[in-house]
Amino acid sequence: MITTKTPVLIRMHDQDNVAVVGNDGGLPAGTEVAPGLTLREGVPQSHKVALVDLAAGDVVRRYNVVIGYAKEALPAGSWVNENRLRLPDAPSLADLPMATAPKPDWAPLAGYTFEGFRNPDGSVGTRNILAISTTVQCVSGVVDFAVKRIKETLLPRYPNVDDVVGIEHTYGCGVAIDAPGAEVPIRTLRHISQNPNFGGEVMVVSLGCEKLQPERLMPPGSIPLTVGTSAAAQPKDNESPWGVLDVVCLQDQQHVGFASMIEHILRQAEQHLKRLNVRQRETVPASELVVGMQCGGSDAFSGITANPVLGFASDLLVRAGATVMFSEVTEVRDGIAQLTARAATPAVAQALINEMDWYDQYLARGGADRSANTTPGNKRGGLSNIVEKAMGSISKSGSAPISGVLSPGARLNGQRGLVYAATPASDFICGTLQLAAGMNVHIFTTGRGTPYGLAACPVIKVATRSDLARRWHDLMDVNAGEIADGKQTIESMGWAMFELLLDVASGRRRTWAEQWQLHNSLALFNPAPVT
């Protein structure tokens, strides 16, 4: 941790005209931060200092990118913050470089493995969890009660099952279910039910009168199950059992009272628990990892320490044949030229442009733009605007070619390598959509601090600063602040992150979020109207 008042300035590129204060607690006015450069005012940690005199209207450059224009004269040594910068216009989506970046000349990483659960569809889980899906928010209270009862009375009998979770949400009725955009939340719920950590066991609790009927959530052919629980769910004589769904409908005539509903859910849950309990971990190649990367509560250190570490680890994962997803449309929008250049093919580059354009139109319909992204906490952490935030966010993706693009709610379909999963930047919505895409391990970086977690997937939390890692010592799994402290390099910590991923995926290491059983509710992205 940088605790001395020996001035520490962090400059990302030799063309930058600002640098970030690295000292814990910041630096006071009058501090000589470099020969001939004295702070004209106090500057907090992770905030920017003007390295040269800037006139009103001058370009302010960080990461060798224009992050804004000075609103006023800023003499060298001034504090450069959000109130003193004008946001640049969003870059055009026309005339972008299309798959022009040279491809890295990497040797494959062979021989790395983890202990995972193989699934019938070929995917691999890092946890063995029974998920109970729901068609509508109305049943959430009943499912929550049932899950608690299952954990108390049934789960101890099945030691190979890690947990039972309810896939609860605020969708399913009171919505324009046939409107454009309604396919996003529906396919998200469908694909979450098929997450590798759920072992191919799909169980649904329905109310009965909702718009999102079970057969619409899980149409025939979407799951290879043969379990049915009611006459309506059983296959007819001339039907294939493929796609038959295990549904508990609360409005069925057989249910007389609340206890009857709970007993039915427990009875069906036990059938799934029996099958899940037979599963054992086995050695699988690291290529079976599907890692979702995300940042939240970001600060200016995110792009200096934690996110570059993830970028290095991402490249190692790609070399090992694994799948890595990065996301958050508004947090890559200003770097779109970087992304289209790194696309593996022109078709991938065009898919990136299409997702950016769709989201631009989505924000415009709501009377907003990408500038709505940055939070008060981001700004207190030194991120002046979305351009600066985006440059740090993109560093999570490393330098591998982008091999594929997923629309919101879509599922990986055999893609490997670095994949861009288009999602909103909301922590909760992004995590929900990455679960739907098929991730089996999540990495989350934070500079301001957040207790974020997911019940369906282990979440590794990475602190960008040593001060946060010290104060939140039993919430942060990794302290990337050691890079700024000079104790680690991005390379050394990137390798350690790669090894940690294998340990967490194998169940050899539990994250703090798992130990405390901290998890956020799932949050669906629903761009369609609510009626």
XYZ file of C-alpha atoms in Angstrom:
531
model
C 0.000 0.000 0.000
C 1.341 3.446 -0.919
C 1.356 5.129 2.507
C 4.333 7.489 2.284
C 3.988 11.032 1.071
C 6.746 10.507 -1.437
C 4.743 11.655 -4.447
C 3.610 8.898 -6.776
C 2.182 9.874 -10.162
C 1.009 7.193 -12.588
C 1.116 8.095 -16.268
C -0.362 5.554 -18.677
C 1.322 6.764 -21.895
C 4.167 9.125 -22.694
C 1.774 11.262 -24.773
C -0.583 11.820 -21.800
C -0.794 15.342 -20.382
C -2.335 14.187 -17.090
C -1.259 11.614 -14.505
C -3.011 9.939 -11.595
C -2.014 10.405 -7.945
C -1.103 7.013 -6.511
C -0.636 7.948 -2.860
C -3.131 6.632 -0.323
C -5.063 9.655 0.917
C -3.930 11.827 -1.966
C -1.441 14.694 -1.873
C -1.806 18.191 -0.413
C -1.385 21.504 -2.188
C 2.241 22.588 -2.451
C 3.596 19.077 -2.935
C 6.377 18.936 -5.504
C 5.301 15.884 -7.512
C 8.060 16.136 -10.128
C 10.972 18.512 -10.772
C 9.392 21.871 -11.490
C 5.819 20.577 -10.983
C 4.015 21.558 -7.774
C 0.397 20.858 -6.901
C -1.654 24.036 -6.974
C -4.355 22.339 -4.832
C -4.899 19.112 -2.949
C -5.553 16.117 -5.212
C -7.208 12.927 -3.891
C -5.815 9.470 -4.594
C -6.676 8.173 -8.095
C -7.459 11.679 -9.373
C -5.646 13.430 -12.201
C -3.024 16.177 -12.189
C -2.294 18.429 -15.168
C 1.325 17.850 -16.183
C 1.438 20.908 -18.473
C -0.426 24.181 -18.766
C -3.809 23.615 -20.437
C -5.788 26.440 -22.018
C -9.566 26.408 -22.167
C -10.576 24.045 -24.975
C -7.302 22.108 -24.961
C -7.339 18.353 -25.341
C -6.903 16.325 -22.149
C -5.228 13.030 -22.935
C -4.976 9.810 -20.885
C -4.187 6.308 -22.244
C -3.093 8.365 -25.283
C -6.816 8.931 -25.858
C -8.709 12.216 -25.780
C -10.822 11.881 -22.636
C -12.121 15.455 -22.767
C -11.514 19.147 -23.330
C -10.574 21.623 -20.620
C -13.523 23.851 -19.747
C -11.176 26.453 -18.287
C -7.479 27.236 -18.102
C -5.755 24.556 -16.013
C -2.160 25.455 -15.165
C 0.302 22.627 -14.589
C -0.288 21.119 -11.130
C -4.058 21.648 -11.251
C -6.566 18.997 -10.212
C -8.311 17.741 -13.366
C -11.756 16.403 -12.490
C -15.192 15.917 -14.033
C -16.245 19.519 -13.408
C -13.351 20.830 -15.461
C -13.761 18.628 -18.534
C -16.140 18.636 -21.481
C -17.134 15.197 -22.750
C -16.142 14.436 -26.367
C -18.803 13.366 -28.821
C -19.324 9.632 -29.229
C -17.142 8.183 -31.989
C -18.845 7.448 -35.272
C -19.769 3.878 -36.137
C -18.836 4.470 -39.770
C -15.476 3.920 -41.476
C -14.020 1.856 -38.640
C -11.024 -0.464 -38.999
C -12.382 -3.957 -39.652
C -10.234 -6.860 -38.399
C -7.020 -4.988 -39.216
C -5.000 -5.543 -36.034
C -2.155 -8.060 -36.313
C -2.940 -11.348 -34.574
C -0.711 -12.245 -31.602
C 1.834 -14.950 -32.346
C 1.148 -17.049 -29.253
C 2.062 -20.598 -28.416
C -0.891 -22.577 -27.012
C -0.896 -23.257 -23.268
C -1.236 -26.998 -22.857
C -1.508 -29.219 -19.809
C -3.621 -26.990 -17.567
C -6.675 -28.641 -16.019
C -9.328 -28.241 -13.338
C -11.801 -30.535 -11.613
C -15.268 -29.991 -13.032
C -18.662 -31.607 -13.579
C -19.280 -32.802 -17.123
C -22.810 -32.242 -18.464
C -24.851 -34.195 -21.018
C -24.656 -31.306 -23.485
C -20.847 -31.273 -23.370
C -20.479 -28.221 -21.136
C -18.683 -28.371 -17.782
C -19.855 -26.983 -14.471
C -17.644 -25.626 -11.732
C -20.386 -26.153 -9.156
C -23.169 -28.769 -8.832
C -26.350 -26.799 -8.113
C -30.063 -27.492 -8.330
C -31.775 -24.478 -9.894
C -35.516 -23.961 -9.650
C -36.659 -21.699 -12.449
C -39.787 -19.569 -12.314
C -42.069 -18.233 -15.025
C -43.334 -15.230 -13.109
C -42.474 -13.099 -10.102
C -45.749 -14.061 -8.391
C -44.293 -17.431 -7.333
C -41.038 -16.051 -5.923
C -42.177 -16.064 -2.303
C -43.311 -19.682 -2.536
C -40.073 -20.729 -4.232
C -37.993 -18.900 -1.635
C -39.851 -20.725 1.147
C -39.406 -24.046 -0.660
C -35.676 -23.491 -1.249
C -35.131 -22.864 2.458
C -37.036 -26.036 3.292
C -35.049 -28.029 0.704
C -31.781 -26.809 2.186
C -32.906 -27.719 5.696
C -34.454 -31.130 5.053
C -33.243 -32.545 1.725
C -29.850 -31.138 0.827
C -27.986 -32.810 3.747
C -28.915 -36.188 2.220
C -27.131 -35.350 -1.035
C -23.553 -34.341 -0.149
C -22.378 -34.035 -3.767
C -24.873 -31.217 -4.438
C -23.429 -27.834 -3.562
C -26.561 -25.725 -3.290
C -30.166 -25.091 -4.290
C -31.095 -21.746 -5.820
C -34.306 -20.152 -7.025
C -34.079 -18.375 -10.386
C -36.361 -15.557 -9.321
C -37.049 -12.389 -11.277
C -39.576 -9.612 -11.858
C -40.801 -10.720 -15.272
C -43.492 -13.012 -16.659
C -46.701 -10.980 -16.497
C -47.856 -7.384 -16.805
C -45.510 -7.040 -19.763
C -45.886 -6.605 -23.516
C -44.695 -10.125 -24.108
C -44.986 -10.025 -27.895
C -43.423 -6.598 -28.351
C -40.035 -6.067 -30.033
C -37.373 -6.650 -27.411
C -39.460 -9.078 -25.334
C -37.377 -11.967 -26.668
C -34.421 -10.689 -24.611
C -35.728 -11.489 -21.103
C -37.407 -14.711 -22.258
C -34.293 -16.187 -23.820
C -32.256 -14.941 -20.847
C -34.385 -16.971 -18.439
C -34.319 -19.996 -20.723
C -30.560 -19.914 -21.043
C -29.925 -19.315 -17.344
C -31.805 -22.560 -16.689
C -29.252 -24.252 -18.947
C -26.173 -22.817 -17.207
C -23.396 -25.434 -16.913
C -23.436 -25.210 -13.108
C -26.992 -26.651 -13.046
C -26.081 -30.028 -14.508
C -28.785 -30.183 -17.178
C -31.549 -30.532 -14.561
C -34.354 -28.078 -15.325
C -37.271 -27.631 -12.938
C -39.863 -24.876 -13.272
C -42.420 -23.445 -10.867
C -45.328 -21.705 -12.595
C -48.359 -19.840 -11.310
C -50.654 -20.846 -14.178
C -52.216 -17.646 -15.492
C -49.043 -15.714 -16.385
C -48.158 -14.527 -19.865
C -44.856 -16.392 -19.851
C -46.218 -19.928 -19.915
C -43.791 -22.813 -19.244
C -43.934 -24.018 -22.840
C -42.927 -20.557 -24.024
C -40.087 -20.374 -21.527
C -38.904 -23.873 -22.465
C -40.279 -24.846 -25.879
C -40.004 -28.476 -27.033
C -36.471 -29.360 -27.975
C -34.847 -26.834 -25.649
C -33.918 -29.371 -22.950
C -33.314 -33.126 -23.063
C -35.534 -34.141 -20.139
C -38.013 -36.975 -19.675
C -39.468 -35.934 -16.331
C -43.075 -34.763 -16.281
C -45.178 -34.009 -13.236
C -48.663 -33.527 -14.525
C -50.899 -34.847 -17.263
C -50.344 -31.647 -19.218
C -46.589 -32.121 -18.986
C -46.504 -35.777 -20.029
C -45.720 -36.620 -23.662
C -48.546 -37.921 -25.803
C -48.295 -41.383 -27.298
C -46.923 -40.082 -30.581
C -44.568 -37.501 -29.076
C -40.866 -37.711 -28.347
C -39.951 -37.225 -24.680
C -37.366 -34.663 -25.742
C -38.280 -31.322 -24.219
C -40.768 -32.650 -21.657
C -40.555 -30.255 -18.747
C -40.802 -30.755 -15.001
C -43.366 -28.114 -14.012
C -45.040 -27.468 -10.684
C -48.067 -25.233 -11.361
C -49.386 -23.589 -8.202
C -52.876 -23.077 -9.633
C -53.336 -26.799 -10.406
C -56.448 -28.274 -8.822
C -54.347 -30.810 -6.931
C -52.979 -28.089 -4.660
C -55.124 -27.585 -1.587
C -53.378 -25.069 0.591
C -49.856 -23.707 0.789
C -48.422 -26.868 2.336
C -49.565 -28.861 -0.676
C -47.599 -26.563 -2.998
C -44.446 -26.832 -0.898
C -44.700 -30.608 -0.647
C -45.052 -30.859 -4.427
C -41.992 -28.679 -5.031
C -39.947 -30.701 -2.519
C -41.068 -33.995 -4.017
C -39.974 -32.961 -7.493
C -36.790 -31.306 -6.256
C -35.690 -34.559 -4.653
C -35.817 -36.349 -8.010
C -33.377 -33.801 -9.411
C -31.179 -33.937 -6.311
C -30.844 -37.699 -6.668
C -29.507 -37.343 -10.214
C -27.233 -34.429 -9.370
C -25.802 -36.295 -6.399
C -24.470 -39.040 -8.681
C -22.218 -36.544 -10.433
C -18.551 -36.398 -9.449
C -15.801 -33.954 -10.282
C -13.369 -35.166 -12.903
C -10.228 -33.749 -14.442
C -11.031 -31.630 -17.488
C -8.871 -29.318 -19.609
C -8.725 -25.613 -18.837
C -10.392 -25.089 -22.216
C -13.730 -25.929 -20.536
C -13.641 -22.740 -18.485
C -16.152 -20.041 -19.433
C -15.064 -16.920 -17.584
C -17.172 -13.791 -17.352
C -15.265 -10.566 -16.632
C -16.886 -7.481 -15.215
C -16.077 -4.325 -13.248
C -18.257 -2.323 -10.871
C -17.693 0.475 -8.417
C -14.788 1.371 -10.710
C -12.146 4.002 -10.059
C -9.135 5.323 -11.949
C -7.021 2.477 -10.548
C -9.282 -0.045 -12.322
C -7.488 0.643 -15.588
C -4.065 0.728 -13.914
C -4.075 -2.438 -11.806
C -7.035 -4.863 -11.687
C -8.366 -4.666 -15.236
C -4.942 -5.040 -16.910
C -4.372 -8.089 -14.665
C -7.626 -9.552 -15.970
C -6.496 -8.721 -19.484
C -3.260 -10.653 -19.000
C -5.140 -13.596 -17.460
C -7.661 -13.419 -20.306
C -4.891 -13.866 -22.843
C -3.601 -16.901 -20.900
C -7.105 -18.393 -20.855
C -7.498 -17.886 -24.598
C -4.114 -19.537 -25.162
C -5.370 -22.479 -23.061
C -8.449 -22.787 -25.305
C -10.939 -21.367 -22.790
C -13.768 -18.917 -23.386
C -13.624 -15.414 -21.916
C -16.458 -12.901 -22.045
C -16.239 -9.155 -21.574
C -19.318 -6.957 -21.791
C -20.919 -3.600 -20.870
C -21.811 -1.703 -24.040
C -21.516 1.843 -22.692
C -18.128 0.950 -21.204
C -16.635 -0.046 -24.547
C -18.552 2.296 -26.859
C -15.816 4.945 -26.877
C -13.217 2.337 -27.785
C -15.175 0.786 -30.645
C -12.354 1.380 -33.131
C -10.001 -0.646 -30.932
C -12.498 -3.498 -30.823
C -13.373 -3.642 -34.515
C -9.666 -3.619 -35.343
C -9.138 -6.600 -33.010
C -12.071 -8.567 -34.459
C -11.036 -11.940 -35.843
C -13.003 -11.321 -39.052
C -14.869 -8.447 -40.708
C -18.138 -10.235 -39.846
C -17.249 -10.118 -36.140
C -16.347 -6.439 -36.492
C -19.735 -5.747 -38.093
C -21.502 -7.632 -35.294
C -19.763 -5.349 -32.771
C -20.947 -2.291 -34.694
C -24.491 -3.657 -34.853
C -24.633 -4.100 -31.074
C -23.296 -0.581 -30.466
C -25.831 0.874 -32.890
C -28.723 -1.055 -31.298
C -27.770 0.257 -27.892
C -27.335 3.833 -29.135
C -30.927 3.695 -30.393
C -32.129 2.081 -27.162
C -30.610 4.903 -25.079
C -31.950 7.563 -27.448
C -35.502 6.213 -27.041
C -35.101 6.750 -23.312
C -33.736 10.286 -23.731
C -30.270 9.290 -22.507
C -26.799 8.668 -23.894
C -23.613 6.958 -22.775
C -22.759 9.796 -20.368
C -25.478 8.511 -18.019
C -23.192 5.593 -17.173
C -20.711 7.128 -14.753
C -21.804 7.159 -11.108
C -20.983 9.574 -8.265
C -18.681 6.878 -6.894
C -16.834 6.568 -10.204
C -16.203 10.303 -10.154
C -15.074 10.290 -6.535
C -12.695 7.553 -7.610
C -11.132 9.787 -10.244
C -13.036 8.734 -13.377
C -14.088 12.027 -14.895
C -16.354 10.654 -17.611
C -17.376 7.617 -19.624
C -14.476 7.926 -22.085
C -11.899 7.566 -19.329
C -13.933 4.774 -17.737
C -14.221 2.926 -21.042
C -10.475 2.912 -21.648
C -9.907 1.217 -18.299
C -12.799 -1.176 -18.810
C -11.557 -2.381 -22.209
C -8.201 -3.335 -20.687
C -9.959 -6.384 -19.143
C -10.116 -7.893 -22.627
C -6.362 -8.228 -23.038
C -4.985 -8.389 -26.562
C -6.534 -11.533 -28.038
C -8.586 -11.309 -31.224
C -12.322 -11.028 -30.578
C -13.701 -14.288 -31.913
C -17.443 -13.758 -31.468
C -20.268 -11.461 -30.397
C -23.392 -12.351 -28.398
C -26.593 -10.315 -28.329
C -28.253 -9.808 -24.913
C -29.609 -13.089 -23.561
C -27.936 -15.247 -26.200
C -26.052 -18.398 -25.235
C -22.596 -19.485 -26.301
C -22.910 -22.040 -29.058
C -19.506 -23.651 -29.231
C -17.617 -20.335 -29.373
C -14.128 -20.325 -27.883
C -11.637 -17.570 -27.254
C -12.468 -13.955 -26.456
C -16.171 -13.198 -26.906
C -17.933 -9.868 -26.569
C -21.288 -10.396 -24.831
C -23.319 -7.221 -25.382
C -24.968 -6.218 -22.097
C -25.886 -3.075 -20.228
C -23.201 -1.958 -17.774
C -25.426 -2.490 -14.728
C -23.564 -4.953 -12.508
C -26.652 -7.034 -11.835
C -27.959 -7.131 -15.406
C -24.516 -7.840 -16.845
C -23.968 -10.726 -14.425
C -27.411 -12.129 -15.218
C -26.756 -12.021 -18.967
C -23.303 -13.582 -18.618
C -24.899 -16.420 -16.635
C -27.348 -16.876 -19.498
C -24.462 -16.958 -21.952
C -23.012 -19.902 -20.039
C -20.255 -18.639 -17.754
C -19.128 -20.996 -15.011
C -16.713 -18.624 -13.204
C -17.026 -14.860 -12.727
C -14.289 -12.276 -12.015
C -15.327 -8.865 -10.746
C -13.000 -5.900 -10.207
C -13.836 -2.942 -7.984
C -12.114 0.204 -6.766
C -14.831 1.713 -4.604
C -15.903 -1.668 -3.176
C -19.041 -3.777 -3.578
C -20.239 -6.997 -1.882
C -21.604 -8.232 -5.233
C -21.998 -11.990 -5.651
C -23.974 -14.593 -7.592
C -25.654 -17.690 -6.175
C -25.283 -19.627 -9.429
C -21.579 -19.088 -9.985
C -18.420 -18.421 -7.936
C -17.387 -14.760 -8.089
C -13.736 -13.775 -7.572
C -13.525 -10.196 -6.287
C -10.470 -8.114 -7.162
C -9.623 -4.853 -5.381
C -7.903 -2.191 -7.455
C -6.277 -0.501 -4.435
C -4.458 -1.806 -1.365
C -6.461 0.471 0.917
C -9.708 -1.195 -0.183
C -8.162 -4.670 0.091
C -7.015 -3.881 3.639
C -10.340 -2.481 4.811
C -12.428 -5.163 3.055
C -9.997 -7.967 3.816
C -12.772 -10.561 4.130
C -14.642 -9.535 0.974
C -11.850 -9.074 -1.578
C -10.165 -12.238 -2.885
C -7.283 -10.533 -4.680
C -5.406 -7.274 -4.064
C -4.339 -5.876 -7.422
C -3.224 -2.720 -5.595
C 0.104 -4.463 -5.038
C 0.928 -3.516 -8.629
C 0.685 0.197 -7.825
C 2.645 -0.472 -4.623
C 5.489 -1.961 -6.634
C 5.169 -5.406 -5.029
C 3.777 -7.208 -8.083
C 3.726 -6.822 -11.829
C 0.765 -7.220 -14.147
C 2.434 -10.359 -15.514
C 3.077 -12.002 -12.125
C -0.402 -11.231 -10.871
C -1.948 -12.291 -14.190
C -0.393 -15.738 -13.837
C -1.557 -15.911 -10.209
C -5.072 -15.000 -11.369
C -4.990 -17.776 -13.955
C -3.990 -20.326 -11.294
C -6.631 -18.974 -8.890
C -9.299 -19.460 -11.545
C -8.368 -23.128 -11.850
C -8.475 -23.557 -8.062
C -11.855 -21.837 -7.702
C -13.284 -23.761 -10.655
C -12.121 -27.013 -9.038
C -13.746 -26.199 -5.708
C -10.324 -26.208 -4.013
C -10.771 -22.543 -3.169
C -14.002 -20.859 -2.102
C -14.405 -17.151 -2.721
C -15.388 -14.787 0.066
C -18.795 -14.288 -1.540
C -19.317 -18.057 -1.370
C -18.139 -18.292 2.225
C -20.511 -15.536 3.361
C -23.233 -16.714 0.943
C -23.527 -13.216 -0.496
C -25.423 -12.930 -3.735
C -27.424 -10.343 -5.602
C -30.843 -10.930 -7.094
C -30.874 -11.608 -10.805
C -31.906 -8.612 -12.896
C -33.391 -9.156 -16.339
C -32.810 -6.759 -19.194
C -36.243 -6.011 -20.626
C -36.177 -3.381 -23.400
C -39.877 -4.017 -24.192
C -42.734 -2.040 -22.590
C -44.405 -2.942 -19.318
C -48.180 -2.817 -19.596
